[in-house]
Amino acid sequence: MSGHSTYQPQNPVLQWLEKRLPIGGLIHSSFVAYPTPRNLNYWWTFGGILSFMLGVQIITGIVLAMHYTPHVDLAFKSVEGIMRDVNYGWLLRYLHSNGASMFFIAVYIHIFRGMYYGSYKEPREVLWILGVIIYLLMMATGFLGYTLPWGQMSFWGATVITNFFSAFPGIGEPLVTWLWGGYAVGNPTLNRFYSLHYLLPFVIAGVVVLHVWALHVVGQNNPAGIEPKSDKDSVPFTPYATVKDGFMMVCFCLFFAWFAFYIPNYLGHADNYIPANPAVTPAHIVPEWYYLPFYAILRAIPDKLLGVLALFGSIIILAFLPWLDTSKVRSARYRPLYRQFFWVFVVVCVLLGWLGAKPAEGIYTLIAQVLTAYYFAHFIIILPLLGIFEKTKPLPNSISESVLSAKA
Amino acid sequence: MMKRTILALTFAGLMAAAPAMAQDHGTPQPPRQKWSFSGPFGKFDEAQLQRGFKVYKEVCASCHSMEMVAFRNLAEAGGPGFSEAQVAALAAEYKIKDLDDKGEAIERPGRSADYFPSPFANPKAAAAANGGTMPPDMSTLGKARTYERGFPWFLIDIVTQYQEQAPDYITALMTGYEDAPKDFALPPGGNYNKYFPGHAIAMPKPLSDGQVTYDDGSPQTVEQYAKDISAFLVWAAEPHMLARKRVGFQVMIFLLVLAGLMYFTKKKVWSAVH
Ligand code: HEM
């Protein structure tokens, strides 16, 4: 994907193939010879981890789909059948349900990494926007998947979330009826959610290919936030990045396995082990943890339509980050003020997540409103102004210089 | 520096908010019990599961269904450890609705492959017989209840692997029946239970001392019954828990070794560049 490959296979069969379809050269130039900045730290290993997790979700998902039945009367039982009667079905299901959470943990680290080191700035805007699209697709996929086991939280979560669309004036009601395929969340809803839940991961895989393509055109950013200038600044992807990514992937799997094998229901809701019952509303309807900050933003705003718009806005605004951040310096290492605002922003997101799990009343609503205002201010006020007023530190002349000075 | 200050402030803020989270409209937290199956190496106590099954069979089964558990499960590894013969004999005590070769509805003796028959014909009948509230199915009950842990416990639970909220709650529920306080308006058909959210539960106190006879000399008290039935329900909800923890341990060891090897490989490869 980066220029012409010098790859020459030794094997005559591969030589024959290479003349007709230069796929070996493509792989070689993308994942072997591809130059990576030599100063990358471990925060750069999460892209590999994300690709791995997508693979885990697709493989476990396809096998689950062989045993799952998308029908309101059978879905809950079929998932229990997977847990009880399918060989290692409990393992498949726990890997898939916890895998979704791990996927989101990895994507949040990946996104915050990009924010800290200014990876979205010129020339990586398209790369960044493709990432935001993947994130949106992941949110949709996770939501659809959570509906499938058809427990109480599946049903009521789906009801609450789809109801947001009724906030749009005029088209709201017919839109929701259309989404549901009826006048309430029911069998048609479950069927289409299943169909889409099967489809979207492959759409994600497609966008991931574009994301990696864009990456290989512009190259990776790095902790110093300056472009590689000479050969001394980079190392080939294999073996350097491969072993580093591999090591971190195994560490991530340890973390993943701790959840999947020892506390597999920690990240879920006990209520989802109660079969869906449209006649009984659970005391607290809470979405999966990875949506909580957005859920807090939604509920912070008293007006339903404005709340929904704020919810979507809080994600869409990420796509405009390359232009909202006016600073010419990429890495927070050389931006003393931005670095502090970055951490404040992280804390605000965590606190919003905590509020998303709280009832929307009294003091909680007030705090959520303040934090929501701050969330948007970070993008619309703080970042544009910082770029103008911040006194940045001098940048190193080259990546290898910054590596050497760090060691001295 | 700044980083740490912010983290410290957040922490302090959350701590301050924690009491507000814990005070849950007068419902006390269920006391923590000791469970043989907790933790990474925990195992079910076969004798306890057998006693719990007896409580289920003699008491709870008259109201609660357990549709997703089959008789054969009782003889499977990692469970109560009944023999195949015991299970076959047990199944034969039950009457199962079926069709004969001519398509006539019949009742035949149960087989190991059958699922536990439900005490009521359908959910409506179950509700009607219980003052309008259907007793929940018991197959997943052992993990379908929880209570709010609050900060910082919900984080500590990740490390300690505490996940026995449901059996702790069920044990507490069994022992939590009391006379309603004078100012509490108990709805008709309701029973006061201090651990039940809202306190008015449709289930009358199901257990009393000496109700179920134990052959192994265990105390025949409500507390003991409560723990035994709770353990049994955890097994019924998670019959492969022991296999999960065993495989988990093997996976952990494998990954730890692999991580070590990867670490040294990485060090070797990068030594030329650093
Ligand atoms: C982007 C990747 C994916 C994500 C984030 C994701 C997420 C989820 C989530 C959160 C659940 C609910 C888990 C539970 O509580 O049981 C779920 C269930 C399910 N998913 Fe996926 N999934 C992904 C990919 C796939 C794929 C590719 C397939 C099939 C080809 C699939 C098939 C299923 C099935 C059959 C269920 C229901 C069984 C169950 O509840 O465990 N998933 N998914």
PDB file of N, CA and C in Angstrom, chain B residues 48-109:
ATOM      1  N   GLN B  48     -23.634 -30.069  49.618  1.00  0.00           N
ATOM      2  CA  GLN B  48     -24.480 -28.883  49.728  1.00  0.00           C
ATOM      3  C   GLN B  48     -25.463 -28.806  48.554  1.00  0.00           C
ATOM      4  N   LEU B  49     -24.961 -29.100  47.346  1.00  0.00           N
ATOM      5  CA  LEU B  49     -25.859 -29.056  46.182  1.00  0.00           C
ATOM      6  C   LEU B  49     -26.961 -30.104  46.325  1.00  0.00           C
ATOM      7  N   GLN B  50     -26.619 -31.273  46.867  1.00  0.00           N
ATOM      8  CA  GLN B  50     -27.647 -32.306  47.036  1.00  0.00           C
ATOM      9  C   GLN B  50     -28.692 -31.869  48.048  1.00  0.00           C
ATOM     10  N   ARG B  51     -28.240 -31.226  49.132  1.00  0.00           N
ATOM     11  CA  ARG B  51     -29.207 -30.716  50.112  1.00  0.00           C
ATOM     12  C   ARG B  51     -30.053 -29.618  49.480  1.00  0.00           C
ATOM     13  N   GLY B  52     -29.388 -28.730  48.738  1.00  0.00           N
ATOM     14  CA  GLY B  52     -30.122 -27.640  48.087  1.00  0.00           C
ATOM     15  C   GLY B  52     -31.163 -28.183  47.126  1.00  0.00           C
ATOM     16  N   PHE B  53     -30.795 -29.239  46.420  1.00  0.00           N
ATOM     17  CA  PHE B  53     -31.755 -29.844  45.493  1.00  0.00           C
ATOM     18  C   PHE B  53     -32.961 -30.380  46.254  1.00  0.00           C
ATOM     19  N   LYS B  54     -32.707 -30.953  47.432  1.00  0.00           N
ATOM     20  CA  LYS B  54     -33.807 -31.490  48.238  1.00  0.00           C
ATOM     21  C   LYS B  54     -34.761 -30.352  48.645  1.00  0.00           C
ATOM     22  N   VAL B  55     -34.189 -29.228  49.025  1.00  0.00           N
ATOM     23  CA  VAL B  55     -35.029 -28.086  49.397  1.00  0.00           C
ATOM     24  C   VAL B  55     -35.840 -27.634  48.184  1.00  0.00           C
ATOM     25  N   TYR B  56     -35.165 -27.554  47.046  1.00  0.00           N
ATOM     26  CA  TYR B  56     -35.879 -27.159  45.826  1.00  0.00           C
ATOM     27  C   TYR B  56     -37.050 -28.102  45.579  1.00  0.00           C
ATOM     28  N   LYS B  57     -36.747 -29.403  45.611  1.00  0.00           N
ATOM     29  CA  LYS B  57     -37.730 -30.413  45.227  1.00  0.00           C
ATOM     30  C   LYS B  57     -38.913 -30.425  46.194  1.00  0.00           C
ATOM     31  N   GLU B  58     -38.608 -30.290  47.486  1.00  0.00           N
ATOM     32  CA  GLU B  58     -39.683 -30.443  48.465  1.00  0.00           C
ATOM     33  C   GLU B  58     -40.417 -29.145  48.746  1.00  0.00           C
ATOM     34  N   VAL B  59     -39.787 -28.001  48.481  1.00  0.00           N
ATOM     35  CA  VAL B  59     -40.436 -26.731  48.838  1.00  0.00           C
ATOM     36  C   VAL B  59     -40.666 -25.842  47.605  1.00  0.00           C
ATOM     37  N   CYS B  60     -39.591 -25.377  47.012  1.00  0.00           N
ATOM     38  CA  CYS B  60     -39.701 -24.330  45.992  1.00  0.00           C
ATOM     39  C   CYS B  60     -40.438 -24.821  44.744  1.00  0.00           C
ATOM     40  N   ALA B  61     -40.240 -26.117  44.398  1.00  0.00           N
ATOM     41  CA  ALA B  61     -40.778 -26.627  43.139  1.00  0.00           C
ATOM     42  C   ALA B  61     -42.300 -26.602  43.091  1.00  0.00           C
ATOM     43  N   SER B  62     -42.947 -26.432  44.254  1.00  0.00           N
ATOM     44  CA  SER B  62     -44.408 -26.395  44.201  1.00  0.00           C
ATOM     45  C   SER B  62     -44.905 -25.084  43.606  1.00  0.00           C
ATOM     46  N   CYS B  63     -44.061 -24.070  43.559  1.00  0.00           N
ATOM     47  CA  CYS B  63     -44.458 -22.801  42.938  1.00  0.00           C
ATOM     48  C   CYS B  63     -43.569 -22.404  41.753  1.00  0.00           C
ATOM     49  N   HIS B  64     -42.247 -22.658  41.882  1.00  0.00           N
ATOM     50  CA  HIS B  64     -41.295 -22.173  40.873  1.00  0.00           C
ATOM     51  C   HIS B  64     -40.997 -23.248  39.834  1.00  0.00           C
ATOM     52  N   SER B  65     -40.999 -22.881  38.560  1.00  0.00           N
ATOM     53  CA  SER B  65     -40.535 -23.790  37.511  1.00  0.00           C
ATOM     54  C   SER B  65     -39.016 -23.710  37.417  1.00  0.00           C
ATOM     55  N   MET B  66     -38.418 -24.665  36.687  1.00  0.00           N
ATOM     56  CA  MET B  66     -36.974 -24.639  36.432  1.00  0.00           C
ATOM     57  C   MET B  66     -36.782 -25.281  35.054  1.00  0.00           C
ATOM     58  N   GLU B  67     -37.372 -24.616  34.062  1.00  0.00           N
ATOM     59  CA  GLU B  67     -37.580 -25.225  32.746  1.00  0.00           C
ATOM     60  C   GLU B  67     -36.322 -25.618  31.994  1.00  0.00           C
ATOM     61  N   MET B  68     -35.198 -24.914  32.248  1.00  0.00           N
ATOM     62  CA  MET B  68     -34.029 -25.132  31.397  1.00  0.00           C
ATOM     63  C   MET B  68     -33.057 -26.133  31.989  1.00  0.00           C
ATOM     64  N   VAL B  69     -33.427 -26.730  33.123  1.00  0.00           N
ATOM     65  CA  VAL B  69     -32.560 -27.735  33.726  1.00  0.00           C
ATOM     66  C   VAL B  69     -33.187 -29.106  33.482  1.00  0.00           C
ATOM     67  N   ALA B  70     -32.363 -30.057  33.010  1.00  0.00           N
ATOM     68  CA  ALA B  70     -32.839 -31.418  32.752  1.00  0.00           C
ATOM     69  C   ALA B  70     -32.383 -32.331  33.877  1.00  0.00           C
ATOM     70  N   PHE B  71     -33.085 -33.438  34.065  1.00  0.00           N
ATOM     71  CA  PHE B  71     -32.682 -34.390  35.108  1.00  0.00           C
ATOM     72  C   PHE B  71     -31.236 -34.830  34.898  1.00  0.00           C
ATOM     73  N   ARG B  72     -30.883 -35.080  33.625  1.00  0.00           N
ATOM     74  CA  ARG B  72     -29.525 -35.577  33.341  1.00  0.00           C
ATOM     75  C   ARG B  72     -28.442 -34.636  33.862  1.00  0.00           C
ATOM     76  N   ASN B  73     -28.754 -33.326  33.918  1.00  0.00           N
ATOM     77  CA  ASN B  73     -27.752 -32.370  34.388  1.00  0.00           C
ATOM     78  C   ASN B  73     -27.277 -32.707  35.802  1.00  0.00           C
ATOM     79  N   LEU B  74     -28.171 -33.311  36.595  1.00  0.00           N
ATOM     80  CA  LEU B  74     -27.823 -33.607  37.987  1.00  0.00           C
ATOM     81  C   LEU B  74     -26.688 -34.619  38.092  1.00  0.00           C
ATOM     82  N   ALA B  75     -26.464 -35.397  37.015  1.00  0.00           N
ATOM     83  CA  ALA B  75     -25.407 -36.410  37.062  1.00  0.00           C
ATOM     84  C   ALA B  75     -24.155 -35.941  36.334  1.00  0.00           C
ATOM     85  N   GLU B  76     -24.187 -34.728  35.785  1.00  0.00           N
ATOM     86  CA  GLU B  76     -23.032 -34.283  35.003  1.00  0.00           C
ATOM     87  C   GLU B  76     -21.903 -33.789  35.902  1.00  0.00           C
ATOM     88  N   ALA B  77     -20.676 -33.840  35.351  1.00  0.00           N
ATOM     89  CA  ALA B  77     -19.495 -33.453  36.127  1.00  0.00           C
ATOM     90  C   ALA B  77     -19.610 -32.007  36.589  1.00  0.00           C
ATOM     91  N   GLY B  78     -19.112 -31.738  37.784  1.00  0.00           N
ATOM     92  CA  GLY B  78     -19.121 -30.372  38.299  1.00  0.00           C
ATOM     93  C   GLY B  78     -20.458 -29.975  38.884  1.00  0.00           C
ATOM     94  N   GLY B  79     -21.337 -30.947  39.144  1.00  0.00           N
ATOM     95  CA  GLY B  79     -22.647 -30.647  39.716  1.00  0.00           C
ATOM     96  C   GLY B  79     -22.847 -31.351  41.039  1.00  0.00           C
ATOM     97  N   PRO B  80     -24.111 -31.681  41.374  1.00  0.00           N
ATOM     98  CA  PRO B  80     -24.394 -32.311  42.665  1.00  0.00           C
ATOM     99  C   PRO B  80     -23.842 -33.727  42.777  1.00  0.00           C
ATOM    100  N   GLY B  81     -23.400 -34.324  41.654  1.00  0.00           N
ATOM    101  CA  GLY B  81     -22.741 -35.620  41.715  1.00  0.00           C
ATOM    102  C   GLY B  81     -23.667 -36.790  41.980  1.00  0.00           C
ATOM    103  N   PHE B  82     -24.921 -36.721  41.540  1.00  0.00           N
ATOM    104  CA  PHE B  82     -25.775 -37.900  41.617  1.00  0.00           C
ATOM    105  C   PHE B  82     -25.305 -38.908  40.575  1.00  0.00           C
ATOM    106  N   SER B  83     -25.592 -40.210  40.808  1.00  0.00           N
ATOM    107  CA  SER B  83     -25.224 -41.215  39.806  1.00  0.00           C
ATOM    108  C   SER B  83     -26.310 -41.268  38.736  1.00  0.00           C
ATOM    109  N   GLU B  84     -25.956 -41.867  37.594  1.00  0.00           N
ATOM    110  CA  GLU B  84     -26.930 -41.993  36.498  1.00  0.00           C
ATOM    111  C   GLU B  84     -28.169 -42.738  36.990  1.00  0.00           C
ATOM    112  N   ALA B  85     -27.938 -43.798  37.781  1.00  0.00           N
ATOM    113  CA  ALA B  85     -29.053 -44.612  38.257  1.00  0.00           C
ATOM    114  C   ALA B  85     -29.957 -43.796  39.178  1.00  0.00           C
ATOM    115  N   GLN B  86     -29.337 -43.013  40.075  1.00  0.00           N
ATOM    116  CA  GLN B  86     -30.134 -42.162  40.974  1.00  0.00           C
ATOM    117  C   GLN B  86     -30.999 -41.201  40.169  1.00  0.00           C
ATOM    118  N   VAL B  87     -30.396 -40.638  39.114  1.00  0.00           N
ATOM    119  CA  VAL B  87     -31.123 -39.657  38.310  1.00  0.00           C
ATOM    120  C   VAL B  87     -32.280 -40.316  37.568  1.00  0.00           C
ATOM    121  N   ALA B  88     -32.021 -41.516  37.016  1.00  0.00           N
ATOM    122  CA  ALA B  88     -33.085 -42.218  36.303  1.00  0.00           C
ATOM    123  C   ALA B  88     -34.246 -42.509  37.254  1.00  0.00           C
ATOM    124  N   ALA B  89     -33.913 -42.939  38.471  1.00  0.00           N
ATOM    125  CA  ALA B  89     -34.953 -43.247  39.448  1.00  0.00           C
ATOM    126  C   ALA B  89     -35.713 -41.982  39.822  1.00  0.00           C
ATOM    127  N   LEU B  90     -34.960 -40.884  39.997  1.00  0.00           N
ATOM    128  CA  LEU B  90     -35.593 -39.617  40.352  1.00  0.00           C
ATOM    129  C   LEU B  90     -36.545 -39.157  39.254  1.00  0.00           C
ATOM    130  N   ALA B  91     -36.068 -39.237  38.004  1.00  0.00           N
ATOM    131  CA  ALA B  91     -36.887 -38.782  36.875  1.00  0.00           C
ATOM    132  C   ALA B  91     -38.186 -39.576  36.807  1.00  0.00           C
ATOM    133  N   ALA B  92     -38.081 -40.873  37.127  1.00  0.00           N
ATOM    134  CA  ALA B  92     -39.263 -41.733  37.018  1.00  0.00           C
ATOM    135  C   ALA B  92     -40.346 -41.347  38.020  1.00  0.00           C
ATOM    136  N   GLU B  93     -39.958 -40.612  39.084  1.00  0.00           N
ATOM    137  CA  GLU B  93     -40.968 -40.166  40.054  1.00  0.00           C
ATOM    138  C   GLU B  93     -41.885 -39.096  39.460  1.00  0.00           C
ATOM    139  N   TYR B  94     -41.413 -38.428  38.397  1.00  0.00           N
ATOM    140  CA  TYR B  94     -42.188 -37.320  37.835  1.00  0.00           C
ATOM    141  C   TYR B  94     -43.097 -37.819  36.719  1.00  0.00           C
ATOM    142  N   LYS B  95     -44.211 -37.124  36.525  1.00  0.00           N
ATOM    143  CA  LYS B  95     -45.119 -37.422  35.409  1.00  0.00           C
ATOM    144  C   LYS B  95     -44.879 -36.375  34.326  1.00  0.00           C
ATOM    145  N   ILE B  96     -44.589 -36.837  33.099  1.00  0.00           N
ATOM    146  CA  ILE B  96     -44.303 -35.919  31.996  1.00  0.00           C
ATOM    147  C   ILE B  96     -45.419 -35.990  30.976  1.00  0.00           C
ATOM    148  N   LYS B  97     -45.919 -34.838  30.544  1.00  0.00           N
ATOM    149  CA  LYS B  97     -46.970 -34.800  29.518  1.00  0.00           C
ATOM    150  C   LYS B  97     -46.353 -35.109  28.158  1.00  0.00           C
ATOM    151  N   ASP B  98     -47.011 -35.964  27.398  1.00  0.00           N
ATOM    152  CA  ASP B  98     -46.464 -36.364  26.108  1.00  0.00           C
ATOM    153  C   ASP B  98     -47.619 -36.796  25.210  1.00  0.00           C
ATOM    154  N   LEU B  99     -47.311 -37.203  23.995  1.00  0.00           N
ATOM    155  CA  LEU B  99     -48.317 -37.759  23.086  1.00  0.00           C
ATOM    156  C   LEU B  99     -47.950 -39.212  22.822  1.00  0.00           C
ATOM    157  N   ASP B 100     -48.957 -40.087  22.739  1.00  0.00           N
ATOM    158  CA  ASP B 100     -48.618 -41.461  22.379  1.00  0.00           C
ATOM    159  C   ASP B 100     -48.619 -41.607  20.860  1.00  0.00           C
ATOM    160  N   ASP B 101     -48.426 -42.843  20.367  1.00  0.00           N
ATOM    161  CA  ASP B 101     -48.282 -43.050  18.921  1.00  0.00           C
ATOM    162  C   ASP B 101     -49.533 -42.665  18.146  1.00  0.00           C
ATOM    163  N   LYS B 102     -50.681 -42.690  18.843  1.00  0.00           N
ATOM    164  CA  LYS B 102     -51.909 -42.311  18.148  1.00  0.00           C
ATOM    165  C   LYS B 102     -52.175 -40.809  18.254  1.00  0.00           C
ATOM    166  N   GLY B 103     -51.276 -40.092  18.917  1.00  0.00           N
ATOM    167  CA  GLY B 103     -51.469 -38.657  19.052  1.00  0.00           C
ATOM    168  C   GLY B 103     -52.332 -38.268  20.234  1.00  0.00           C
ATOM    169  N   GLU B 104     -52.651 -39.256  21.111  1.00  0.00           N
ATOM    170  CA  GLU B 104     -53.447 -38.942  22.296  1.00  0.00           C
ATOM    171  C   GLU B 104     -52.538 -38.378  23.391  1.00  0.00           C
ATOM    172  N   ALA B 105     -53.040 -37.369  24.138  1.00  0.00           N
ATOM    173  CA  ALA B 105     -52.266 -36.821  25.242  1.00  0.00           C
ATOM    174  C   ALA B 105     -52.169 -37.852  26.362  1.00  0.00           C
ATOM    175  N   ILE B 106     -50.935 -38.109  26.827  1.00  0.00           N
ATOM    176  CA  ILE B 106     -50.758 -39.058  27.928  1.00  0.00           C
ATOM    177  C   ILE B 106     -49.805 -38.463  28.948  1.00  0.00           C
ATOM    178  N   GLU B 107     -49.696 -39.111  30.077  1.00  0.00           N
ATOM    179  CA  GLU B 107     -48.661 -38.788  31.056  1.00  0.00           C
ATOM    180  C   GLU B 107     -47.819 -40.024  31.227  1.00  0.00           C
ATOM    181  N   ARG B 108     -46.514 -39.867  31.049  1.00  0.00           N
ATOM    182  CA  ARG B 108     -45.627 -41.025  31.198  1.00  0.00           C
ATOM    183  C   ARG B 108     -44.591 -40.707  32.268  1.00  0.00           C
ATOM    184  N   PRO B 109     -43.928 -41.740  32.816  1.00  0.00           N
ATOM    185  CA  PRO B 109     -42.884 -41.474  33.803  1.00  0.00           C
ATOM    186  C   PRO B 109     -41.711 -40.739  33.146  1.00  0.00           C
TER     187      PRO B 109
END
